[in-house]
CSV table of C-alpha atoms in Angstrom, one decimal:
chain,number,residue,atom,x,y,z
A,25,MET,CA,6.0,12.6,-24.2
A,26,SER,CA,9.4,14.1,-24.8
A,27,ILE,CA,10.4,17.7,-23.7
A,28,LYS,CA,10.5,18.7,-27.3
A,29,ASN,CA,6.9,17.6,-27.9
A,30,LYS,CA,5.8,19.2,-24.7
A,31,LEU,CA,7.4,22.5,-25.6
A,32,PHE,CA,5.9,22.4,-29.1
A,33,PHE,CA,2.4,21.6,-27.9
A,34,GLY,CA,2.8,23.9,-24.9
A,35,ASN,CA,3.4,26.9,-27.2
A,36,ILE,CA,1.2,26.1,-30.2
A,37,ILE,CA,-1.9,24.6,-28.7
A,38,PRO,CA,-2.6,27.4,-26.2
A,39,VAL,CA,-2.2,30.0,-29.0
A,40,PHE,CA,-4.5,27.9,-31.3
A,41,CYS,CA,-7.1,27.4,-28.6
A,42,LEU,CA,-7.0,31.1,-27.7
A,43,GLY,CA,-7.5,32.0,-31.4
A,44,VAL,CA,-10.4,29.5,-31.8
A,45,GLY,CA,-12.0,30.9,-28.6
A,46,ILE,CA,-11.8,34.4,-29.9
A,47,LEU,CA,-13.2,33.4,-33.2
A,48,VAL,CA,-16.1,31.6,-31.5
A,49,PHE,CA,-16.6,34.7,-29.3
A,50,ILE,CA,-16.7,37.0,-32.4
A,51,ASN,CA,-19.0,34.7,-34.3
A,52,ILE,CA,-21.5,34.3,-31.5
A,53,ILE,CA,-21.2,37.1,-28.9
A,54,PHE,CA,-19.8,40.0,-31.1
A,55,GLU,CA,-22.2,39.3,-33.9
A,56,LYS,CA,-25.2,39.1,-31.5
A,57,THR,CA,-24.1,42.4,-30.0
A,58,LEU,CA,-23.9,44.1,-33.4
A,59,LEU,CA,-27.3,42.7,-34.4
A,60,ARG,CA,-28.8,44.0,-31.2
A,61,GLU,CA,-27.3,47.5,-31.8
A,62,LEU,CA,-28.6,47.4,-35.4
A,63,THR,CA,-32.1,46.5,-34.1
A,64,GLU,CA,-32.0,49.3,-31.5
A,65,LYS,CA,-30.9,51.8,-34.1
A,66,GLY,CA,-33.7,50.7,-36.5
A,67,VAL,CA,-36.3,51.0,-33.7
A,68,ALA,CA,-35.1,54.5,-32.8
A,69,ILE,CA,-35.3,55.6,-36.5
A,70,VAL,CA,-38.8,54.2,-37.0
A,71,HIS,CA,-40.0,55.8,-33.8
A,72,ASN,CA,-38.6,59.1,-34.9
A,73,LEU,CA,-40.3,58.8,-38.2
A,74,SER,CA,-43.6,57.8,-36.5
A,75,VAL,CA,-43.4,61.1,-34.7
A,76,GLN,CA,-42.6,63.3,-37.7
A,77,SER,CA,-45.0,61.8,-40.3
A,78,PRO,CA,-48.5,62.2,-38.8
A,79,ASN,CA,-48.9,65.9,-39.7
A,80,LEU,CA,-47.6,65.3,-43.2
A,81,ILE,CA,-50.0,62.3,-43.7
A,82,LEU,CA,-53.0,64.3,-42.3
A,83,THR,CA,-52.2,67.2,-44.7
A,84,ASP,CA,-51.6,64.8,-47.5
A,85,ASP,CA,-48.1,66.3,-48.0
A,86,ILE,CA,-46.7,63.5,-50.1
A,87,MET,CA,-43.7,65.4,-51.3
A,88,SER,CA,-42.6,66.2,-47.8
A,89,LEU,CA,-43.1,62.6,-46.8
A,90,HIS,CA,-40.9,61.5,-49.7
A,91,ARG,CA,-38.2,63.9,-48.7
A,92,LEU,CA,-38.4,62.8,-45.1
A,93,ILE,CA,-38.0,59.1,-45.8
A,94,ASP,CA,-35.4,59.6,-48.6
A,95,ASP,CA,-33.3,61.8,-46.3
A,96,VAL,CA,-33.4,59.2,-43.5
A,97,LYS,CA,-32.4,56.4,-45.9
A,98,GLU,CA,-29.5,58.4,-47.4
A,99,GLU,CA,-28.2,59.3,-43.9
A,100,THR,CA,-28.2,55.7,-42.7
A,101,HIS,CA,-26.5,53.2,-45.1
A,102,ASP,CA,-27.8,50.2,-43.1
A,103,ILE,CA,-31.4,51.0,-44.3
A,104,THR,CA,-32.5,49.1,-47.4
A,105,TYR,CA,-36.0,50.5,-47.7
A,106,ILE,CA,-38.6,52.6,-45.9
A,107,PHE,CA,-42.3,52.5,-46.7
A,108,ILE,CA,-45.5,53.7,-45.1
A,109,ALA,CA,-48.6,51.5,-45.2
A,110,ASP,CA,-52.2,52.4,-44.5
A,111,LYS,CA,-54.3,50.6,-41.9
A,112,LYS,CA,-54.9,47.8,-44.3
A,113,GLY,CA,-51.2,47.3,-44.9
A,114,ARG,CA,-51.2,48.8,-48.4
A,115,PRO,CA,-48.1,50.9,-49.0
A,116,PHE,CA,-48.8,54.4,-50.3
A,117,ILE,CA,-45.3,55.8,-50.1
A,118,HIS,CA,-41.8,54.1,-50.3
A,119,THR,CA,-38.2,54.4,-51.3
A,120,PHE,CA,-38.2,51.7,-54.0
A,121,ALA,CA,-37.1,53.3,-57.3
A,122,GLU,CA,-38.5,50.5,-59.4
A,123,GLY,CA,-41.8,50.1,-57.7
A,124,PHE,CA,-42.9,48.3,-54.5
A,125,PRO,CA,-42.0,44.6,-54.5
A,126,ALA,CA,-44.9,42.3,-54.4
A,127,ASP,CA,-43.3,39.9,-51.9
A,128,LEU,CA,-43.3,42.7,-49.3
A,129,LEU,CA,-47.0,43.2,-49.4
A,130,GLY,CA,-48.6,42.5,-46.0
A,131,ILE,CA,-45.3,41.7,-44.2
A,132,ASN,CA,-44.9,42.2,-40.5
A,133,PRO,CA,-48.4,43.3,-39.5
A,134,ILE,CA,-48.3,45.1,-36.2
A,135,LYS,CA,-50.8,44.5,-33.4
A,136,GLU,CA,-52.4,47.5,-31.8
A,137,GLU,CA,-51.1,46.7,-28.3
A,138,LYS,CA,-47.4,46.6,-29.4
A,139,ASP,CA,-45.1,49.6,-29.8
A,140,TYR,CA,-43.2,48.0,-32.6
A,141,SER,CA,-42.8,44.7,-34.4
A,142,ILE,CA,-39.7,43.0,-36.0
A,143,GLN,CA,-39.7,40.3,-38.7
A,144,LEU,CA,-36.6,38.8,-40.5
A,145,ILE,CA,-37.1,38.6,-44.2
A,146,GLU,CA,-34.8,37.6,-47.1
A,147,ALA,CA,-34.5,39.8,-50.1
A,148,GLU,CA,-32.0,39.5,-52.9
A,149,GLY,CA,-30.0,37.0,-50.9
A,150,GLU,CA,-29.6,39.2,-47.9
A,151,ILE,CA,-31.2,39.1,-44.4
A,152,ILE,CA,-33.2,42.2,-43.5
A,153,GLN,CA,-34.9,43.2,-40.3
A,154,ASP,CA,-38.3,44.7,-41.1
A,155,ILE,CA,-39.1,47.0,-38.1
A,156,ALA,CA,-42.6,48.3,-38.0
A,157,VAL,CA,-44.1,51.0,-35.8
A,158,PRO,CA,-47.8,52.1,-35.7
A,159,ILE,CA,-48.6,55.8,-36.5
A,160,LEU,CA,-51.0,57.3,-34.0
A,161,LYS,CA,-51.6,53.8,-32.5
A,162,GLY,CA,-52.4,52.5,-36.0
A,163,LYS,CA,-55.0,55.0,-37.0
A,164,LEU,CA,-52.8,56.3,-39.8
A,165,GLY,CA,-51.2,53.0,-40.6
A,166,SER,CA,-47.6,52.0,-39.9
A,167,ILE,CA,-44.0,52.8,-40.9
A,168,HIS,CA,-41.7,50.0,-42.0
A,169,VAL,CA,-37.9,50.3,-42.1
A,170,GLY,CA,-35.7,47.5,-43.5
A,171,MET,CA,-32.4,47.3,-41.7
A,172,ASN,CA,-29.8,45.4,-43.8
A,173,GLU,CA,-27.5,43.0,-41.8
A,174,ARG,CA,-24.9,43.1,-44.6
A,175,SER,CA,-22.6,45.6,-42.8
A,176,ILE,CA,-22.6,43.5,-39.7
A,177,LYS,CA,-21.6,40.4,-41.7
A,178,GLU,CA,-18.9,42.5,-43.3
A,179,LYS,CA,-17.6,43.8,-39.9
A,180,VAL,CA,-17.6,40.2,-38.5
A,181,ALA,CA,-15.8,38.8,-41.5
A,182,TYR,CA,-13.2,41.6,-41.5
A,183,THR,CA,-12.6,41.1,-37.7
A,184,VAL,CA,-12.3,37.3,-38.2
A,185,ASN,CA,-9.8,37.8,-41.1
A,186,VAL,CA,-7.7,40.2,-39.0
A,187,LEU,CA,-7.7,37.7,-36.1
A,188,LEU,CA,-6.8,34.8,-38.4
A,189,ALA,CA,-3.9,36.8,-39.6
A,190,PHE,CA,-2.8,37.5,-36.1
A,191,LEU,CA,-3.3,33.9,-35.2
A,192,LEU,CA,-1.2,32.8,-38.1
A,193,ILE,CA,1.5,35.2,-37.2
A,194,ALA,CA,1.4,34.0,-33.6
A,195,LEU,CA,1.6,30.4,-34.7
A,196,ILE,CA,4.6,31.2,-36.9
A,197,LEU,CA,6.3,33.1,-34.0
A,198,GLY,CA,5.5,30.1,-31.7
A,199,LEU,CA,7.2,27.7,-34.1
A,200,ILE,CA,10.2,30.0,-34.5
A,201,ILE,CA,10.5,30.4,-30.7
A,202,THR,CA,10.1,26.6,-30.2
A,203,TYR,CA,12.8,26.0,-32.8
A,204,LEU,CA,15.2,28.4,-31.1
A,205,ILE,CA,14.5,27.0,-27.7
A,206,GLU,CA,15.1,23.5,-29.0
A,207,ILE,CA,18.5,24.5,-30.4
A,208,ARG,CA,19.6,26.4,-27.3
A,209,LEU,CA,17.9,24.3,-24.6
A,210,ILE,CA,16.5,21.0,-25.7
A,211,GLN,CA,19.5,19.6,-27.6
A,212,PRO,CA,21.9,20.2,-24.7
A,213,ILE,CA,19.4,18.5,-22.4
A,214,PHE,CA,19.1,15.5,-24.8
A,215,GLU,CA,22.9,15.3,-24.7
A,216,ILE,CA,23.0,15.3,-21.0
A,217,ALA,CA,20.2,12.7,-20.9
A,218,SER,CA,22.2,10.5,-23.3
A,219,MET,CA,25.3,10.8,-21.1
A,220,ALA,CA,23.1,10.0,-18.0
A,221,ARG,CA,21.9,6.7,-19.7
A,222,ALA,CA,25.5,5.8,-20.5
A,223,VAL,CA,26.6,6.4,-16.9
A,224,GLY,CA,23.5,4.4,-15.7
A,225,ASN,CA,24.8,1.5,-17.8
A,226,GLY,CA,28.1,1.7,-16.1
A,227,ASP,CA,30.2,3.8,-18.5
A,228,LEU,CA,31.7,6.3,-16.0
A,229,GLU,CA,34.2,7.6,-18.6
A,230,LYS,CA,31.6,9.6,-20.5
A,231,HIS,CA,31.6,13.4,-20.2
A,232,VAL,CA,29.2,16.1,-21.5
A,233,GLU,CA,30.9,18.5,-24.0
A,234,ILE,CA,28.8,21.6,-23.3
A,235,LYS,CA,30.6,24.8,-22.3
A,236,THR,CA,28.0,27.5,-22.4
A,237,LYS,CA,27.9,30.1,-19.7
A,238,ASP,CA,24.2,29.6,-18.8
A,239,GLU,CA,22.4,27.3,-16.5
A,240,ILE,CA,22.7,24.4,-19.0
A,241,GLY,CA,26.5,24.8,-18.9
A,242,GLU,CA,26.5,24.7,-15.1
A,243,LEU,CA,24.3,21.6,-15.2
A,244,ALA,CA,26.7,19.9,-17.7
A,245,ALA,CA,29.7,20.8,-15.5
A,246,SER,CA,27.9,19.5,-12.4
A,247,PHE,CA,27.1,16.3,-14.3
A,248,ASN,CA,30.7,15.8,-15.3
A,249,GLN,CA,31.9,16.4,-11.7
A,250,MET,CA,29.2,13.9,-10.5
A,251,THR,CA,30.6,11.2,-12.8
A,252,VAL,CA,34.1,11.8,-11.5
A,253,ASN,CA,33.0,11.6,-7.9
A,254,LEU,CA,30.9,8.5,-8.7
A,255,LYS,CA,33.8,6.7,-10.3
A,256,LYS,CA,35.9,7.5,-7.3
A,257,ALA,CA,33.2,6.3,-5.0
A,258,MET,CA,32.8,3.1,-7.0
A,259,ASP,CA,36.5,2.4,-6.8
A,260,GLU,CA,36.3,2.9,-3.0
A,261,LEU,CA,33.2,0.7,-2.8
A,262,GLU,CA,34.9,-2.1,-4.7
A,263,VAL,CA,37.8,-2.1,-2.2
A,264,GLU,CA,35.3,-2.0,0.7
A,265,LYS,CA,33.3,-4.8,-0.9
A,266,LYS,CA,36.3,-7.1,-1.0
A,267,SER,CA,37.1,-6.3,2.6
A,268,LEU,CA,33.4,-6.9,3.6
A,269,GLU,CA,33.4,-10.2,1.7
A,270,GLN,CA,36.4,-11.3,3.7
A,271,LYS,CA,34.7,-10.3,6.9
A,272,VAL,CA,31.5,-12.1,5.9
A,273,HIS,CA,33.5,-15.2,5.1
A,274,GLU,CA,35.2,-15.1,8.5
A,275,ARG,CA,31.9,-14.4,10.3
A,276,THR,CA,30.1,-17.2,8.5
A,277,GLN,CA,32.7,-19.6,9.7
A,278,GLU,CA,32.3,-18.3,13.2
A,279,LEU,CA,28.5,-18.6,13.0
A,280,GLU,CA,28.8,-22.2,11.6
A,281,LYS,CA,31.0,-23.1,14.5
A,282,ALA,CA,28.6,-21.3,16.9
A,283,ASN,CA,25.6,-23.1,15.4
A,284,VAL,CA,27.3,-26.5,15.9
A,285,GLU,CA,27.9,-25.5,19.6
A,286,LEU,CA,24.3,-24.2,19.9
A,287,LYS,CA,22.9,-27.4,18.4
A,288,THR,CA,24.9,-29.4,20.9
A,289,ARG,CA,23.7,-27.2,23.8
A,290,ALA,CA,20.1,-27.5,22.6
A,291,GLU,CA,20.4,-31.3,22.5
A,292,GLU,CA,21.9,-31.2,26.0
A,293,LEU,CA,19.2,-28.9,27.2
A,294,GLU,CA,16.5,-31.1,25.7
A,295,ALA,CA,18.0,-34.1,27.5
A,296,VAL,CA,18.2,-32.1,30.8
A,297,ASN,CA,14.5,-31.0,30.4
A,298,LYS,CA,13.5,-34.6,29.9
A,299,GLU,CA,15.4,-35.6,33.0
A,300,LEU,CA,13.9,-32.6,34.8
A,301,ASP,CA,10.4,-33.7,33.8
A,302,SER,CA,11.1,-37.2,35.0
A,303,PHE,CA,12.6,-35.9,38.2
A,304,THR,CA,9.7,-33.5,38.8
A,305,TYR,CA,7.2,-36.2,38.3
A,306,SER,CA,9.1,-38.6,40.5
A,307,ALA,CA,9.8,-36.0,43.2
A,308,SER,CA,6.2,-34.9,43.3
A,309,HIS,CA,5.0,-38.5,43.5
A,310,ASP,CA,7.6,-39.3,46.2
A,311,LEU,CA,6.6,-36.2,48.2
A,312,LYS,CA,2.9,-36.7,47.9
A,313,GLU,CA,3.1,-40.4,48.9
A,314,PRO,CA,4.1,-39.7,52.5
A,315,LEU,CA,1.7,-36.8,52.7
A,316,ARG,CA,-1.1,-39.1,51.7
A,317,GLY,CA,0.1,-41.4,54.5
A,318,ILE,CA,0.2,-38.6,57.0
A,319,GLU,CA,-3.3,-37.5,56.0
A,320,SER,CA,-4.7,-41.0,56.1
A,321,PHE,CA,-3.2,-41.9,59.5
A,322,SER,CA,-4.3,-38.6,61.0
A,323,ASN,CA,-7.8,-39.4,59.9
A,324,PHE,CA,-7.5,-43.0,61.2
A,325,LEU,CA,-6.4,-41.7,64.6
A,326,LEU,CA,-9.2,-39.2,64.7
A,327,GLU,CA,-11.8,-41.9,63.8
A,328,ASP,CA,-10.4,-44.9,65.8
A,329,TYR,CA,-8.9,-43.2,68.9
A,330,ALA,CA,-11.1,-40.2,69.2
A,331,ASP,CA,-12.3,-41.4,72.6
A,332,LYS,CA,-8.7,-41.7,73.9
A,333,LEU,CA,-7.6,-38.3,72.8
A,334,ASP,CA,-8.3,-35.0,74.5
A,335,GLU,CA,-9.3,-31.9,72.6
A,336,THR,CA,-5.7,-30.7,72.2
A,337,GLY,CA,-4.7,-34.0,70.6
A,338,LYS,CA,-7.6,-33.9,68.3
A,339,ASP,CA,-6.8,-30.4,67.3
A,340,TYR,CA,-3.2,-31.3,66.6
A,341,LEU,CA,-4.2,-34.2,64.4
A,342,LYS,CA,-6.6,-32.0,62.4
A,343,ARG,CA,-3.9,-29.5,61.9
A,344,VAL,CA,-1.5,-32.3,60.7
A,345,SER,CA,-4.2,-33.5,58.2
A,346,VAL,CA,-4.9,-29.9,56.9
A,347,ALA,CA,-1.2,-29.2,56.6
A,348,ALA,CA,-0.7,-32.4,54.6
A,349,VAL,CA,-3.6,-31.6,52.2
A,350,ARG,CA,-2.2,-28.0,51.8
A,351,MET,CA,1.3,-29.4,51.1
A,352,LYS,CA,-0.2,-31.7,48.5
A,353,PHE,CA,-1.9,-28.8,46.7
A,354,LEU,CA,1.3,-26.7,47.0
A,355,ILE,CA,3.2,-29.5,45.2
A,356,ASP,CA,0.6,-29.7,42.5
A,357,ASP,CA,0.7,-25.9,41.9
A,358,LEU,CA,4.5,-25.9,41.8
A,359,LEU,CA,4.4,-28.8,39.3
A,360,SER,CA,2.0,-26.8,37.1
A,361,LEU,CA,4.1,-23.6,37.4
A,362,SER,CA,7.2,-25.5,36.3
A,363,LYS,CA,5.5,-26.9,33.2
A,364,ILE,CA,4.1,-23.5,32.0
A,365,SER,CA,7.1,-22.4,30.0
A,366,ARG,CA,8.5,-25.9,29.2
A,367,ILE,CA,5.3,-27.5,27.7
A,368,LYS,CA,4.2,-25.8,24.5
A,369,ASN,CA,0.7,-26.6,23.2
A,370,PRO,CA,-0.2,-25.6,19.7
A,371,HIS,CA,-1.8,-22.2,19.3
A,372,THR,CA,-5.2,-22.2,17.6
A,373,SER,CA,-8.1,-19.8,17.0
A,374,VAL,CA,-10.2,-19.8,20.1
A,375,ASP,CA,-13.7,-18.3,20.8
A,376,SER,CA,-13.0,-16.5,24.1
A,377,ASN,CA,-16.7,-16.1,24.7
A,378,LYS,CA,-17.3,-19.8,24.6
A,379,LEU,CA,-14.1,-20.4,26.7
A,380,VAL,CA,-15.3,-18.0,29.5
A,381,LYS,CA,-18.7,-19.7,29.6
A,382,GLU,CA,-17.1,-23.1,30.0
A,383,VAL,CA,-15.0,-21.8,32.9
A,384,LEU,CA,-18.1,-20.3,34.5
A,385,LYS,CA,-19.9,-23.6,34.2
A,386,GLN,CA,-16.9,-25.3,35.9
A,387,LEU,CA,-17.2,-22.8,38.8
A,388,LYS,CA,-21.0,-23.0,38.9
A,389,PRO,CA,-21.2,-24.6,42.4
A,390,ILE,CA,-19.3,-21.8,44.1
A,391,ILE,CA,-21.0,-19.2,42.0
A,392,GLU,CA,-24.4,-20.5,43.2
A,393,GLU,CA,-23.2,-20.9,46.7
A,394,LYS,CA,-22.1,-17.3,47.0
A,395,ASN,CA,-25.0,-16.0,44.8
A,396,VAL,CA,-22.6,-14.2,42.5
A,397,ARG,CA,-24.1,-11.8,39.9
A,398,VAL,CA,-22.1,-12.5,36.7
A,399,LYS,CA,-22.0,-10.3,33.6
A,400,VAL,CA,-20.1,-11.4,30.4
A,401,ASP,CA,-19.5,-9.2,27.4
A,402,GLU,CA,-21.2,-10.9,24.4
A,403,ASP,CA,-18.6,-9.4,22.0
A,404,LEU,CA,-15.6,-11.3,23.4
A,405,PRO,CA,-13.4,-11.9,20.3
A,406,PHE,CA,-11.7,-14.9,18.7
A,407,ILE,CA,-8.1,-15.1,19.9
A,408,TYR,CA,-5.0,-17.0,18.7
A,409,CYS,CA,-3.6,-18.7,21.7
A,410,ASP,CA,-2.8,-21.8,23.7
A,411,GLU,CA,-6.4,-22.7,24.7
A,412,VAL,CA,-5.4,-24.9,27.7
A,413,LYS,CA,-3.2,-22.2,29.3
A,414,ILE,CA,-5.6,-19.3,28.6
A,415,ARG,CA,-8.4,-21.4,30.1
A,416,GLN,CA,-6.2,-21.6,33.3
A,417,VAL,CA,-5.8,-17.8,33.2
A,418,PHE,CA,-9.6,-17.2,33.2
A,419,TYR,CA,-10.1,-19.9,35.8
A,420,ASN,CA,-7.6,-18.4,38.2
A,421,LEU,CA,-8.8,-14.8,37.8
A,422,ILE,CA,-12.5,-15.6,38.1
A,423,SER,CA,-12.1,-18.0,41.0
A,424,ASN,CA,-10.0,-15.3,42.8
A,425,ALA,CA,-12.7,-12.7,42.1
A,426,ILE,CA,-15.2,-14.9,43.8
A,427,LYS,CA,-13.0,-16.1,46.6
A,428,TYR,CA,-11.8,-12.7,47.7
A,429,ASN,CA,-15.3,-11.0,48.0
A,430,ASP,CA,-16.9,-10.1,51.3
A,431,LYS,CA,-20.0,-8.3,49.9
A,432,LYS,CA,-23.5,-9.5,50.4
A,433,GLN,CA,-24.1,-9.4,46.7
A,434,PRO,CA,-20.9,-10.4,44.9
A,435,GLU,CA,-20.6,-9.0,41.4
A,436,LEU,CA,-18.3,-10.3,38.6
A,437,GLU,CA,-17.8,-8.9,35.1
A,438,ILE,CA,-15.7,-10.3,32.3
A,439,GLY,CA,-15.2,-8.1,29.1
A,440,ILE,CA,-12.9,-6.3,26.8
A,441,GLU,CA,-11.7,-2.7,26.4
A,442,LYS,CA,-9.6,-0.7,23.9
A,443,MET,CA,-6.5,0.5,25.6
A,444,ILE,CA,-3.0,1.7,24.8
A,445,VAL,CA,-0.4,-0.9,25.8
A,446,ASP,CA,3.3,-0.2,25.2
A,447,GLY,CA,2.3,2.6,22.8
A,448,ILE,CA,0.0,0.3,20.7
A,449,SER,CA,-3.8,0.3,20.7
A,450,GLN,CA,-4.9,-3.2,21.7
A,451,THR,CA,-8.0,-5.1,22.8
A,452,VAL,CA,-7.5,-5.9,26.4
A,453,PHE,CA,-9.5,-8.5,28.5
A,454,PHE,CA,-10.6,-7.7,32.1
A,455,VAL,CA,-12.1,-9.5,35.1
A,456,ARG,CA,-13.7,-7.0,37.5
A,457,ASP,CA,-15.2,-7.6,40.9
A,458,ASN,CA,-16.6,-5.6,43.9
A,459,GLY,CA,-14.6,-7.6,46.4
A,460,ILE,CA,-12.1,-6.7,49.1
A,461,GLY,CA,-9.8,-4.8,46.8
A,462,ILE,CA,-6.0,-4.5,47.0
A,463,GLU,CA,-3.8,-1.7,48.3
A,464,GLU,CA,-1.7,0.0,45.6
A,465,LYS,CA,1.6,-0.9,47.3
A,466,HIS,CA,0.8,-4.6,46.7
A,467,PHE,CA,-0.1,-4.3,42.9
A,468,GLU,CA,3.3,-5.8,41.8
A,469,GLU,CA,4.1,-8.3,44.5
A,470,ILE,CA,0.7,-10.2,44.3
A,471,PHE,CA,2.0,-11.7,41.0
A,472,GLY,CA,5.0,-13.3,42.9
A,473,ILE,CA,5.1,-16.9,43.9
A,474,PHE,CA,3.7,-17.9,47.3
A,475,LYS,CA,2.5,-14.3,47.8
A,476,ARG,CA,-0.6,-14.0,50.0
A,477,LEU,CA,-1.9,-10.8,51.4
A,478,HIS,CA,-4.2,-12.4,54.1
A,479,PRO,CA,-3.6,-14.8,56.9
A,480,ARG,CA,-4.0,-18.5,56.1
A,481,GLY,CA,-7.6,-19.6,56.5
A,482,GLU,CA,-9.0,-16.2,55.7
A,483,HIS,CA,-10.7,-16.1,52.2
A,484,GLY,CA,-9.9,-19.7,51.5
A,485,GLU,CA,-6.8,-21.9,51.5
A,486,GLY,CA,-5.0,-20.6,48.4
A,487,THR,CA,-1.3,-21.5,47.8
A,488,GLY,CA,-0.2,-18.1,46.5
A,489,VAL,CA,0.7,-19.6,43.1
A,490,GLY,CA,-2.4,-18.8,41.0
A,491,LEU,CA,-1.5,-15.2,39.9
A,492,ALA,CA,2.1,-16.3,39.3
A,493,ILE,CA,0.8,-18.9,36.9
A,494,VAL,CA,-1.3,-16.2,35.2
A,495,LYS,CA,1.7,-13.9,34.8
A,496,ARG,CA,3.8,-16.7,33.4
A,497,VAL,CA,1.1,-17.7,30.8
A,498,ILE,CA,0.5,-14.1,29.6
A,499,ALA,CA,4.3,-13.5,29.3
A,500,ASP,CA,4.6,-16.6,27.2
A,501,HIS,CA,1.9,-15.1,24.9
A,502,GLY,CA,3.8,-11.9,24.6
A,503,GLY,CA,1.3,-9.9,26.6
A,504,LYS,CA,1.1,-8.1,29.9
A,505,VAL,CA,-1.1,-8.5,33.0
A,506,TRP,CA,-1.8,-5.8,35.6
A,507,VAL,CA,-4.3,-4.8,38.2
A,508,GLN,CA,-6.3,-1.6,39.1
A,509,SER,CA,-8.0,-1.7,42.5
A,510,THR,CA,-9.5,0.4,45.3
A,511,TYR,CA,-9.1,-1.1,48.7
A,512,GLY,CA,-12.4,-2.2,50.1
A,513,GLU,CA,-14.3,-1.6,46.8
A,514,GLY,CA,-13.1,-4.1,44.3
A,515,SER,CA,-10.4,-4.9,41.7
A,516,THR,CA,-10.0,-5.2,38.0
A,517,PHE,CA,-7.4,-7.5,36.5
A,518,TYR,CA,-6.4,-6.6,32.9
A,519,PHE,CA,-4.3,-8.7,30.4
A,520,SER,CA,-3.3,-8.4,26.8
A,521,LEU,CA,-2.3,-11.0,24.2
A,522,ARG,CA,-0.2,-10.7,21.1
């Protein structure tokens, strides 16, 4: 809707609605108030007559009764008639000049228990309130006064006509004011809007020809200044655009050259990685081959020449065999660690609850051997990850929790918590135990390669690579891994995934 229409309807409709509201008020509330006042006035008149008339009726002073009711009727122009009826409702005195109307006989009979009675009747096309009051509790009959509503209708009609005149004047004034505002305000705004559309379409040569001294004139001057500044800015922008296009062209050529070099480097790196994989496999195979020989010959010597060796010799051979086995495990762990970042398995949706239960099944022998009490959160979520590597993470953390536990009743819990990680609320996995715990000064270094906090032979024969593998896998998934622990009471390892 345009401003012109808004202004028109904003001025005319409120005035019209206000007028209609007032008219409704007068027709309903005002008229009801006047009718109530008329009724109260009639009741007061009838009660007054019921007090003055008994003595006149008892003395049969008909003349005085006539004067009484005639005087009351003349004093109050709202009264149409007054009559007094006996106990049987038969009128014996009234103000009708041409005789008592037959259609009023027996109207508005009053019950003895009521002080007065009101009945609406229609006479000669007018509505009349017949108000009846008993005389001496009905012993001498009743007095009836007919209150005419004509004056009320006239007052209401007069008031409505006056208000309609005021409403018409207000509407005319509203139209005149709207027209004047349109000439002084709306037309200049339309002109400015027209110029704004032209400027929006790229015509920056347009100017608004409004030179009034009011706010509209200031708006027009500001608009003209804006178009001048905008044209200047557009010219500068065009120059800057050409310069930027030149820079983009040069940078594109540099990027194309860099992409060629990067592609070459990527191909070279891929070739090097393949050679490294081949070398790693060959090296691990070549290293493990003599270790197997050392282990085998050590065992042969212990079995075949045990009777020729003293205890010291046997101890040396056992140490050689154990060292060879440990060296073989160390080579395998190093090989696994080297493949973590280089080998990329596809990420899929994985049920972590099912994955944890499979890892626990894999570790079932040691769990039963140590009588570990295991608790797994049933609400472990589905996660999008490299299933093979995350399986290794759970395996390493759970096996460590079992291995490094000196309690008579080892306890293990795997679950999730809501935590703030790097300023973001995330679902974090945890593996909690009641084991030997870790001193705070070692919280960071335990994730380093070959880092063991205990002498070899104590709490198993680990290589010190397990937590390094965990940290590398979690980092490849964009997450973090950390530990909270109390020395001697247990540890909780947390990790997040993205």
